[in-house]
CSV table of C-alpha atoms and ligand atoms in Angstrom, one decimal:
chain,number,residue,atom,x,y,z
E,6,MET,CA,26.2,0.1,-30.9
E,7,MET,CA,22.8,1.0,-29.2
E,8,LYS,CA,20.3,-1.7,-27.9
E,9,ALA,CA,17.0,-2.2,-28.6
E,10,TYR,CA,14.3,-4.6,-27.1
E,11,TYR,CA,10.6,-4.8,-28.7
E,12,GLU,CA,7.6,-6.2,-27.3
E,13,SER,CA,4.4,-6.6,-29.5
E,14,PHE,CA,0.5,-6.5,-28.2
E,15,GLY,CA,-2.5,-7.6,-30.7
E,16,CYS,CA,-2.8,-9.0,-34.1
E,17,GLN,CA,-0.5,-10.3,-36.8
E,18,MET,CA,-0.5,-6.8,-38.5
E,19,ASN,CA,1.2,-5.5,-35.5
E,20,ALA,CA,3.8,-8.6,-35.1
E,21,PHE,CA,4.4,-7.4,-39.0
E,22,ASP,CA,4.5,-4.1,-38.1
E,23,THR,CA,6.9,-4.6,-35.2
E,24,GLU,CA,9.6,-6.5,-37.6
E,25,VAL,CA,9.5,-3.5,-40.1
E,26,ILE,CA,10.0,-1.5,-36.9
E,27,GLU,CA,12.9,-3.6,-35.5
E,28,SER,CA,14.1,-3.7,-39.6
E,29,MET,CA,14.6,0.3,-39.5
E,30,MET,CA,16.3,0.1,-36.0
E,31,THR,CA,19.0,-2.5,-37.1
E,32,ALA,CA,19.5,-0.8,-40.3
E,33,SER,CA,20.3,2.5,-38.0
E,34,GLY,CA,22.8,0.5,-36.2
E,35,PHE,CA,20.4,-0.2,-33.4
E,36,GLU,CA,21.4,-4.4,-31.9
E,37,THR,CA,18.4,-6.0,-31.1
E,38,VAL,CA,18.5,-8.0,-27.4
E,39,GLN,CA,16.0,-9.9,-25.6
E,40,SER,CA,15.6,-8.5,-22.6
E,41,ALA,CA,14.9,-4.5,-22.1
E,42,GLU,CA,17.0,-4.7,-19.2
E,43,MET,CA,20.0,-4.8,-21.7
E,44,ALA,CA,18.3,-2.4,-23.8
E,45,ASP,CA,18.9,1.4,-24.4
E,46,VAL,CA,15.5,1.6,-26.4
E,47,ILE,CA,12.7,0.0,-25.8
E,48,ILE,CA,9.7,-0.1,-28.2
E,49,VAL,CA,6.5,-1.7,-27.4
E,50,ASN,CA,3.5,-1.4,-30.3
E,51,THR,CA,0.2,-1.7,-28.9
E,52,CYS,CA,-3.6,-2.8,-29.8
E,53,SER,CA,-6.6,-1.3,-29.1
E,54,VAL,CA,-9.0,-3.5,-30.0
E,55,ARG,CA,-10.6,-4.1,-26.7
E,56,GLU,CA,-11.0,-1.8,-23.5
E,57,ASN,CA,-8.6,-4.5,-21.6
E,58,ALA,CA,-6.2,-5.0,-24.2
E,59,GLU,CA,-5.5,-1.3,-23.7
E,60,GLN,CA,-5.2,-1.5,-20.1
E,61,ARG,CA,-2.7,-4.3,-20.6
E,62,ALA,CA,-0.7,-2.7,-22.5
E,63,ILE,CA,-0.8,0.2,-20.3
E,64,GLY,CA,0.1,-2.1,-17.3
E,65,ARG,CA,3.1,-3.3,-19.3
E,66,LEU,CA,4.3,-0.4,-20.3
E,67,ASN,CA,4.8,1.2,-16.3
E,68,ASP,CA,6.7,-2.2,-15.4
E,69,LEU,CA,9.0,-1.6,-18.3
E,70,SER,CA,9.5,2.4,-17.4
E,71,ARG,CA,11.4,0.8,-14.4
E,72,ASN,CA,14.9,0.3,-17.1
E,73,LYS,CA,16.9,3.4,-17.7
E,74,ALA,CA,15.9,2.8,-21.6
E,75,VAL,CA,13.9,5.6,-23.4
E,76,LEU,CA,10.3,3.8,-23.7
E,77,VAL,CA,8.9,4.3,-27.4
E,78,VAL,CA,4.9,3.3,-27.6
E,79,CYS,CA,3.6,2.6,-31.0
E,80,GLY,CA,0.5,0.7,-32.8
E,81,CYS,CA,-3.3,1.4,-32.3
E,82,MET,CA,-2.9,2.4,-28.8
E,83,ALA,CA,-0.4,5.2,-29.6
E,84,GLN,CA,-2.4,6.8,-31.8
E,85,ARG,CA,-6.1,6.9,-30.1
E,86,MET,CA,-4.6,8.0,-26.9
E,87,GLY,CA,-2.0,10.0,-28.1
E,88,ASP,CA,-0.5,12.7,-25.6
E,89,SER,CA,-2.6,11.4,-22.4
E,90,LEU,CA,-0.1,8.3,-22.4
E,91,PHE,CA,2.3,10.6,-20.8
E,92,ASP,CA,0.0,10.9,-17.8
E,93,LYS,CA,-0.3,7.1,-17.8
E,94,VAL,CA,2.9,5.7,-18.4
E,95,SER,CA,5.9,7.4,-15.9
E,96,GLY,CA,9.2,7.6,-18.0
E,97,LEU,CA,7.7,7.6,-21.7
E,98,SER,CA,9.8,9.5,-23.8
E,99,LEU,CA,7.9,9.1,-27.5
E,100,ILE,CA,4.3,8.1,-28.9
E,101,VAL,CA,4.1,6.8,-32.8
E,102,GLY,CA,1.0,6.2,-34.9
E,103,PRO,CA,1.2,3.3,-37.3
E,104,ASP,CA,1.1,5.6,-40.2
E,105,ASN,CA,4.5,7.5,-38.8
E,106,TYR,CA,7.0,4.3,-38.3
E,107,LEU,CA,9.5,6.3,-41.0
E,108,GLU,CA,9.9,8.4,-39.0
E,109,LEU,CA,10.4,6.6,-35.9
E,110,VAL,CA,14.1,6.3,-35.7
E,111,SER,CA,15.3,9.5,-35.7
E,112,ALA,CA,12.7,10.7,-33.5
E,113,VAL,CA,14.3,8.0,-31.1
E,114,ILE,CA,18.0,9.2,-31.9
E,115,SER,CA,17.1,12.7,-31.4
E,116,ILE,CA,15.5,11.8,-28.1
E,117,ILE,CA,18.7,9.9,-27.1
E,118,GLU,CA,20.9,13.0,-28.1
E,119,GLY,CA,18.6,15.1,-25.5
E,120,GLY,CA,16.0,15.9,-27.5
E,121,GLU,CA,12.3,16.7,-25.7
E,122,LYS,CA,9.8,13.6,-25.6
E,123,ASN,CA,7.6,13.6,-28.1
E,124,VAL,CA,4.2,12.6,-30.1
E,125,ILE,CA,4.1,11.8,-34.0
E,126,THR,CA,0.6,10.6,-34.8
E,127,GLY,CA,-0.4,12.6,-38.0
E,128,GLN,CA,-2.3,10.2,-40.5
E,129,ASP,CA,-1.5,10.5,-44.4
E,130,GLY,CA,-3.5,6.7,-45.2
E,131,LYS,CA,-0.5,6.0,-47.4
E,132,ALA,CA,1.8,4.9,-45.3
E,133,ALA,CA,3.1,1.7,-46.2
E,134,TYR,CA,6.4,-0.2,-45.2
E,135,ARG,CA,9.4,-2.4,-47.0
E,136,LEU,CA,9.9,-5.4,-44.6
E,137,GLY,CA,14.2,-4.9,-44.1
E,138,SER,CA,16.4,-7.1,-42.6
E,139,THR,CA,16.4,-7.4,-39.0
E,140,GLY,CA,19.8,-9.6,-39.4
E,141,SER,CA,16.8,-12.3,-37.4
E,142,GLU,CA,16.1,-14.2,-40.6
E,143,LYS,CA,19.2,-15.8,-40.9
E,144,GLY,CA,18.6,-19.7,-39.9
E,145,GLY,CA,15.0,-17.7,-39.3
E,146,ARG,CA,11.5,-19.0,-39.1
E,147,VAL,CA,9.9,-21.4,-41.4
E,148,SER,CA,7.0,-19.3,-41.1
E,149,ARG,CA,6.6,-15.4,-41.6
E,150,PHE,CA,4.1,-13.0,-42.1
E,151,LEU,CA,4.1,-10.4,-44.9
E,152,SER,CA,1.2,-7.3,-45.1
E,153,ILE,CA,0.3,-6.6,-48.5
E,154,THR,CA,-2.7,-4.0,-47.3
E,155,ARG,CA,-2.9,-1.3,-44.6
E,156,GLY,CA,-5.9,0.3,-43.4
E,157,CYS,CA,-9.5,-0.4,-43.4
E,158,GLU,CA,-13.0,1.4,-44.4
E,159,ASN,CA,-15.6,-0.9,-43.7
E,160,PHE,CA,-16.6,1.0,-40.7
E,161,CYS,CA,-18.5,-2.0,-39.0
E,162,SER,CA,-20.5,-0.4,-36.1
E,163,TYR,CA,-18.2,-2.4,-33.4
E,164,CYS,CA,-14.5,-1.6,-34.6
E,165,ILE,CA,-12.2,1.1,-34.0
E,166,VAL,CA,-9.8,-0.3,-36.6
E,167,PRO,CA,-10.5,2.1,-39.4
E,168,TYR,CA,-10.1,5.0,-37.2
E,169,LEU,CA,-6.7,4.2,-35.7
E,170,ARG,CA,-5.2,2.7,-39.0
E,171,GLY,CA,-7.1,5.1,-41.6
E,172,ALA,CA,-7.7,4.4,-45.4
E,173,VAL,CA,-7.1,1.1,-47.2
E,174,ARG,CA,-3.8,1.1,-49.2
E,175,SER,CA,-2.5,-1.7,-51.7
E,176,ARG,CA,1.2,-2.3,-51.3
E,177,ASP,CA,3.3,-2.6,-54.4
E,178,ILE,CA,3.0,-5.9,-56.3
E,179,ALA,CA,6.8,-6.0,-57.7
E,180,GLN,CA,7.4,-5.0,-53.8
E,181,ILE,CA,5.3,-7.8,-52.6
E,182,LEU,CA,7.3,-10.1,-54.4
E,183,ARG,CA,10.7,-8.7,-53.8
E,184,GLU,CA,10.1,-9.5,-50.2
E,185,VAL,CA,8.5,-12.9,-51.0
E,186,LYS,CA,11.3,-13.7,-52.5
E,187,ILE,CA,14.1,-12.6,-49.7
E,188,LEU,CA,12.3,-14.6,-47.3
E,189,THR,CA,12.4,-17.7,-49.1
E,190,ALA,CA,16.0,-17.3,-49.7
E,191,ALA,CA,16.6,-17.0,-46.4
E,192,GLY,CA,14.8,-20.2,-45.5
E,193,THR,CA,11.2,-19.4,-45.0
E,194,GLU,CA,8.9,-21.9,-46.5
E,195,GLU,CA,5.8,-20.7,-45.7
E,196,ILE,CA,4.2,-17.0,-45.7
E,197,THR,CA,0.4,-15.9,-44.7
E,198,LEU,CA,-0.2,-12.8,-46.7
E,199,LEU,CA,-1.6,-9.9,-44.0
E,200,GLY,CA,-4.3,-7.4,-44.3
E,201,GLN,CA,-7.4,-6.2,-42.6
E,202,ASN,CA,-9.0,-7.1,-45.5
E,203,VAL,CA,-7.2,-8.8,-48.1
E,204,MET,CA,-9.3,-9.3,-50.6
E,205,ALA,CA,-9.7,-5.7,-51.1
E,206,TYR,CA,-6.2,-5.9,-52.6
E,207,ASN,CA,-6.4,-3.6,-55.9
E,208,ARG,CA,-3.3,-2.0,-57.0
E,209,ASP,CA,-2.3,-1.1,-60.9
E,210,GLY,CA,-5.2,-3.1,-61.7
E,211,VAL,CA,-4.1,-6.6,-60.0
E,212,ASP,CA,-6.7,-7.3,-57.5
E,213,PHE,CA,-6.2,-10.3,-55.2
E,214,ALA,CA,-6.2,-13.0,-57.0
E,215,GLY,CA,-3.8,-11.7,-59.1
E,216,LEU,CA,-1.6,-10.9,-56.8
E,217,ILE,CA,-1.5,-14.5,-55.5
E,218,ARG,CA,-1.4,-16.0,-59.3
E,219,HIS,CA,1.6,-13.8,-59.4
E,220,ILE,CA,3.3,-15.4,-56.4
E,221,LEU,CA,2.5,-18.4,-57.2
E,222,GLU,CA,4.0,-18.2,-60.9
E,223,ASN,CA,7.2,-16.1,-59.8
E,224,SER,CA,8.6,-17.6,-56.7
E,225,ASP,CA,9.6,-21.0,-55.1
E,226,ILE,CA,7.6,-20.4,-51.8
E,227,ARG,CA,6.5,-23.7,-50.9
E,228,ARG,CA,3.5,-22.9,-48.7
E,229,LEU,CA,0.9,-19.2,-49.4
E,230,ARG,CA,-1.8,-18.4,-46.9
E,231,PHE,CA,-3.7,-15.1,-46.4
E,232,LEU,CA,-5.5,-13.4,-43.2
E,233,THR,CA,-8.0,-11.8,-42.6
E,234,THR,CA,-11.0,-11.7,-45.3
E,235,HIS,CA,-14.1,-9.4,-45.2
E,236,PRO,CA,-17.3,-11.7,-46.4
E,237,ARG,CA,-18.7,-9.0,-48.7
E,238,ASP,CA,-15.1,-8.8,-50.8
E,239,VAL,CA,-14.7,-12.4,-51.4
E,240,ASN,CA,-13.3,-13.5,-54.6
E,241,THR,CA,-14.5,-16.9,-55.5
E,242,GLN,CA,-11.5,-17.4,-58.5
E,243,ILE,CA,-9.2,-18.3,-54.9
E,244,PHE,CA,-10.7,-21.4,-54.6
E,245,GLN,CA,-9.9,-22.1,-58.1
E,246,ILE,CA,-6.1,-21.2,-57.5
E,247,MET,CA,-6.6,-23.4,-54.2
E,248,LYS,CA,-7.3,-26.0,-56.1
E,249,GLU,CA,-5.2,-25.6,-59.3
E,250,ASP,CA,-1.8,-25.1,-57.0
E,251,PRO,CA,-1.9,-27.1,-53.5
E,252,ARG,CA,0.7,-24.2,-52.6
E,253,LEU,CA,-1.9,-22.1,-51.5
E,254,CYS,CA,-3.3,-23.6,-48.7
E,255,PRO,CA,-6.9,-24.9,-48.3
E,256,HIS,CA,-8.0,-23.1,-45.8
E,257,ILE,CA,-9.5,-19.3,-45.1
E,258,HIS,CA,-10.5,-17.2,-42.0
E,259,LEU,CA,-13.3,-15.9,-43.3
E,260,PRO,CA,-15.3,-13.7,-40.1
E,261,PHE,CA,-18.9,-13.7,-39.9
E,262,GLN,CA,-19.4,-12.4,-36.6
E,263,ALA,CA,-23.5,-12.9,-36.3
E,264,GLY,CA,-26.3,-15.1,-37.8
E,265,SER,CA,-28.7,-12.6,-37.6
E,266,ASN,CA,-29.9,-10.4,-40.5
E,267,ARG,CA,-31.0,-7.6,-38.3
E,268,ILE,CA,-27.3,-7.7,-36.3
E,269,LEU,CA,-25.2,-7.9,-39.0
E,270,SER,CA,-27.1,-4.4,-40.5
E,271,MET,CA,-26.8,-2.9,-37.0
E,272,MET,CA,-22.7,-4.3,-37.3
E,273,GLY,CA,-22.9,-2.3,-40.3
E,274,ARG,CA,-21.3,-5.9,-42.1
E,275,GLY,CA,-22.5,-5.0,-45.8
E,276,TYR,CA,-23.5,-9.0,-46.2
E,277,THR,CA,-26.4,-11.2,-45.1
E,278,ARG,CA,-26.5,-14.7,-44.0
E,279,GLU,CA,-27.8,-15.7,-47.1
E,280,HIS,CA,-24.4,-14.1,-48.9
E,281,TYR,CA,-22.4,-16.0,-46.3
E,282,LEU,CA,-23.8,-19.2,-46.8
E,283,ASP,CA,-24.2,-19.0,-50.6
E,284,ILE,CA,-20.1,-18.1,-50.2
E,285,ILE,CA,-19.3,-21.2,-48.2
E,286,SER,CA,-21.2,-24.0,-50.7
E,287,GLU,CA,-19.3,-22.6,-53.3
E,288,ALA,CA,-16.4,-22.7,-52.1
E,289,ARG,CA,-16.9,-26.2,-51.1
E,290,GLU,CA,-18.4,-26.8,-54.3
E,291,ILE,CA,-14.9,-26.4,-55.7
E,292,MET,CA,-12.5,-27.1,-52.4
E,293,PRO,CA,-14.8,-30.1,-50.8
E,294,ASP,CA,-12.5,-30.5,-48.0
E,295,LEU,CA,-11.6,-26.2,-47.7
E,296,ALA,CA,-10.8,-25.8,-44.1
E,297,ILE,CA,-13.0,-22.8,-42.6
E,298,SER,CA,-12.2,-20.6,-39.1
E,299,THR,CA,-13.8,-17.8,-38.6
E,300,ASP,CA,-14.9,-14.9,-35.6
E,301,ILE,CA,-17.7,-14.4,-33.6
E,302,ILE,CA,-19.0,-11.7,-31.7
E,303,VAL,CA,-22.2,-13.1,-29.1
E,304,GLY,CA,-24.4,-10.8,-27.0
E,305,PHE,CA,-24.2,-7.3,-29.1
E,306,PRO,CA,-26.8,-4.7,-28.3
E,307,SER,CA,-30.2,-5.8,-28.4
E,308,GLU,CA,-29.4,-9.6,-29.6
E,309,THR,CA,-32.2,-11.7,-28.7
E,310,ASP,CA,-32.7,-15.5,-28.0
E,311,SER,CA,-33.9,-16.1,-31.6
E,312,ASP,CA,-31.0,-14.0,-33.0
E,313,PHE,CA,-28.9,-16.1,-31.2
E,314,GLU,CA,-30.3,-19.3,-32.1
E,315,GLU,CA,-29.4,-18.0,-36.4
E,316,THR,CA,-26.1,-17.8,-35.0
E,317,LEU,CA,-25.5,-21.3,-33.9
E,318,ASP,CA,-27.5,-22.3,-36.8
E,319,ILE,CA,-24.5,-21.0,-39.2
E,320,ILE,CA,-21.8,-22.6,-37.1
E,321,ARG,CA,-23.6,-26.2,-37.8
E,322,LYS,CA,-24.7,-25.2,-41.3
E,323,CYS,CA,-20.7,-24.4,-42.3
E,324,ARG,CA,-19.0,-26.8,-40.1
E,325,PHE,CA,-16.3,-24.3,-39.3
E,326,ASP,CA,-13.0,-26.0,-38.1
E,327,SER,CA,-12.4,-23.2,-35.3
E,328,ALA,CA,-13.2,-20.0,-34.3
E,329,PHE,CA,-12.5,-16.8,-32.0
E,330,THR,CA,-15.3,-15.9,-30.2
E,331,PHE,CA,-15.7,-12.8,-28.4
E,332,LYS,CA,-18.7,-11.3,-25.9
E,333,TYR,CA,-19.4,-7.8,-27.2
E,334,SER,CA,-17.8,-4.9,-25.3
E,335,PRO,CA,-18.6,-1.5,-26.3
E,336,ARG,CA,-15.8,0.4,-27.9
E,337,GLU,CA,-15.9,4.5,-27.4
E,338,GLY,CA,-15.3,6.2,-30.8
E,339,THR,CA,-17.1,3.4,-32.9
E,340,GLU,CA,-20.9,3.7,-33.7
E,341,ALA,CA,-22.0,1.0,-31.7
E,342,TYR,CA,-20.6,2.5,-28.8
E,343,LYS,CA,-23.8,4.8,-29.1
E,344,MET,CA,-26.1,1.7,-29.3
E,345,ASP,CA,-27.6,0.4,-25.5
E,346,ASP,CA,-25.4,-2.6,-24.3
E,347,ASP,CA,-28.5,-4.4,-23.3
E,348,VAL,CA,-27.7,-7.7,-23.1
E,349,SER,CA,-26.3,-8.3,-19.5
E,350,SER,CA,-22.6,-9.9,-18.8
E,351,GLU,CA,-24.3,-12.9,-17.4
E,352,LEU,CA,-26.9,-14.0,-21.1
E,353,LYS,CA,-23.6,-13.0,-22.7
E,354,LYS,CA,-21.1,-15.7,-20.6
E,355,GLU,CA,-24.2,-18.0,-20.9
E,356,ARG,CA,-24.5,-17.5,-25.0
E,357,LEU,CA,-20.4,-17.7,-25.3
E,358,LYS,CA,-20.3,-21.1,-23.4
E,359,ARG,CA,-23.0,-22.9,-25.8
E,360,LEU,CA,-21.1,-21.3,-28.7
E,361,ASN,CA,-17.8,-22.8,-27.6
E,362,SER,CA,-19.1,-26.3,-26.6
E,363,LEU,CA,-20.9,-26.5,-30.1
E,364,VAL,CA,-17.4,-25.2,-31.9
E,365,GLN,CA,-15.6,-27.7,-30.3
E,366,LYS,CA,-18.1,-30.3,-30.6
E,367,ILE,CA,-17.9,-29.7,-34.4
E,368,ARG,CA,-14.0,-29.0,-34.4
E,369,LYS,CA,-13.7,-32.2,-32.5
E,370,ASP,CA,-15.4,-34.5,-35.0
E,371,ILE,CA,-13.5,-32.8,-38.2
E,372,LEU,CA,-10.7,-33.4,-36.5
E,373,GLU,CA,-12.2,-37.5,-35.6
E,374,SER,CA,-13.0,-38.2,-39.1
E,375,ARG,CA,-9.2,-37.5,-40.6
E,376,ILE,CA,-7.7,-40.1,-38.0
E,377,GLY,CA,-5.8,-42.3,-40.2
E,378,LEU,CA,-5.7,-40.5,-42.8
E,379,ILE,CA,-2.2,-39.4,-44.3
E,380,ASP,CA,-0.9,-35.6,-44.0
E,381,GLU,CA,1.4,-33.3,-44.9
E,382,ILE,CA,3.2,-31.0,-42.1
E,383,LEU,CA,5.5,-28.3,-41.9
E,384,LEU,CA,7.8,-28.7,-39.2
E,385,ASP,CA,8.0,-25.3,-37.3
E,386,ALA,CA,8.9,-25.8,-33.4
E,387,ARG,CA,10.1,-28.3,-31.0
E,388,VAL,CA,7.8,-28.6,-27.9
E,389,LYS,CA,7.5,-29.7,-25.0
E,390,LYS,CA,4.4,-31.7,-23.2
E,391,GLY,CA,4.5,-33.3,-19.6
E,392,GLU,CA,8.2,-34.9,-19.6
E,393,ASN,CA,7.7,-35.2,-23.9
E,394,LEU,CA,9.5,-33.3,-26.5
E,395,PHE,CA,7.9,-33.3,-30.3
E,396,TRP,CA,8.0,-31.8,-33.3
E,397,LYS,CA,5.1,-29.0,-34.0
E,398,GLY,CA,3.9,-29.3,-37.3
E,399,ARG,CA,1.4,-27.6,-39.4
E,400,THR,CA,-0.9,-29.3,-42.2
E,401,PRO,CA,-1.6,-27.3,-45.0
E,402,HIS,CA,-5.6,-27.2,-43.8
E,403,PHE,CA,-4.2,-25.2,-40.6
E,404,ARG,CA,-4.4,-28.1,-38.2
E,405,ASN,CA,-1.5,-28.9,-35.9
E,406,VAL,CA,0.4,-32.1,-35.3
E,407,LEU,CA,2.7,-33.5,-33.2
E,408,VAL,CA,5.4,-36.3,-34.1
E,409,SER,CA,7.9,-37.3,-31.5
E,410,SER,CA,10.9,-38.4,-34.0
E,411,ASP,CA,13.9,-36.8,-32.9
E,412,ASP,CA,16.2,-36.9,-35.8
E,413,LEU,CA,13.9,-34.3,-37.9
E,414,ASN,CA,15.0,-30.5,-38.7
E,415,GLN,CA,12.7,-27.3,-38.7
E,416,GLY,CA,11.5,-26.9,-42.1
E,417,GLU,CA,11.2,-30.0,-43.3
E,418,ILE,CA,7.9,-31.1,-44.4
E,419,LEU,CA,6.9,-34.5,-43.8
E,420,ARG,CA,4.4,-36.9,-44.7
E,421,VAL,CA,2.4,-38.6,-41.1
E,422,SER,CA,-0.3,-40.8,-40.3
E,423,LEU,CA,-2.8,-39.0,-38.2
E,424,SER,CA,-3.1,-41.3,-35.5
E,425,GLY,CA,-4.8,-39.8,-32.5
E,426,ILE,CA,-5.5,-36.3,-31.3
E,427,ARG,CA,-4.4,-34.8,-27.8
E,428,ASN,CA,-6.6,-32.0,-26.9
E,429,PHE,CA,-7.5,-30.4,-30.6
E,430,THR,CA,-3.6,-30.9,-31.8
E,431,TYR,CA,-3.0,-34.3,-33.8
E,432,LEU,CA,-0.6,-37.1,-32.5
E,433,GLY,CA,1.1,-38.0,-36.1
E,434,GLU,CA,3.6,-40.9,-37.0
E,435,VAL,CA,6.1,-40.0,-39.9
E,436,VAL,CA,6.0,-42.2,-42.7
W,519,SF4,S1,-13.9,-5.3,-41.5
W,519,SF4,FE1,-14.6,-4.8,-40.0
W,519,SF4,S2,-13.7,-5.6,-38.4
W,519,SF4,FE2,-12.1,-5.9,-39.8
W,519,SF4,S3,-10.9,-4.4,-38.8
W,519,SF4,FE3,-12.3,-3.2,-40.7
W,519,SF4,S4,-13.8,-2.6,-39.6
W,519,SF4,FE4,-12.6,-3.9,-37.9
């Protein structure tokens, strides 16, 4: 049996794609191994969201090329750089874009049988993949990703994704439900539905809210989540469903990126700060304790002090549970790349520092406000903190909790009292 080893860089969508690729390879007789040294084939899924993500992947690929294995690169960097990667990575055999994974296995086999090195990066804007068995489901992970859409057509001016992942396509609702049932039967308790913009889901007249209702009505999944949402496409019915059925977890990741309407329009985000604030207030009217996380970029071209103050103002008004924060970095191939990157790196650094300290202060306040309350956690892993071994679990609001009891099992859903905080993680006691 040929042995295959996988590595995945970047977002959850890439993590899901790597599982799909592994399931296709496994179905063709390749055995998954946990180290590159043991592998006959090494497959690395890559990210292109920022330049340093590509540099890291190229560095890692050159490390891996020292192994006597067929080396394959796929994902967004493969799509963006194509055959130029043969000059950057010695011993590279195959380059496959995100729309071409159905051709990957046969291309690997052709190279194993002595075929030429190859590049497959044509975009058809139709490709959508089924999650097959990787053989690793048994006793599998309690929390899994499941893609429902692929691609993005929002063309935010700073983002390279639409050029690399192509047009939006929504997967077949029956196939999605089938995969939810396969995963649930294999012991998965929590599924996160994935897409660059899940609320753009629309297939055979069924929109995102319709898909969620369909899954909840026709499966025993204990927890359902979704990632990521674009504010322009928010369907507030989703908050009503959260209220009616607590299996749909009360957390939404809703990137706002910047607080000034002038910068939002330069970013091509398609909404205003007022629109974003309206969504948040409507959502909190329906779900008062909704947990919201977000993404924020500082230092976008021409961002002034007052633009930045408007970003801080949104954070104070929305009180996010957490935020992924970034300094703007120009990305070749995007509209914003043509703009003058005129905010100095010192100023970007200083603004990021102020932003992070405000985000963390609010995050701490939110966490502290719930000390002493009882919450429910899904146990997903054992973790070591110093000399101590804990079980780590997550609340429906996507907050991490550590419990020190031993006689517990992965996948259990427990009631705990939130007794303390360690960094941004709760300490909990089983009740
Ligand atoms: S919504 Fe915007 S930022 Fe997100 S993937 Fe699409 S283009 Fe990129």
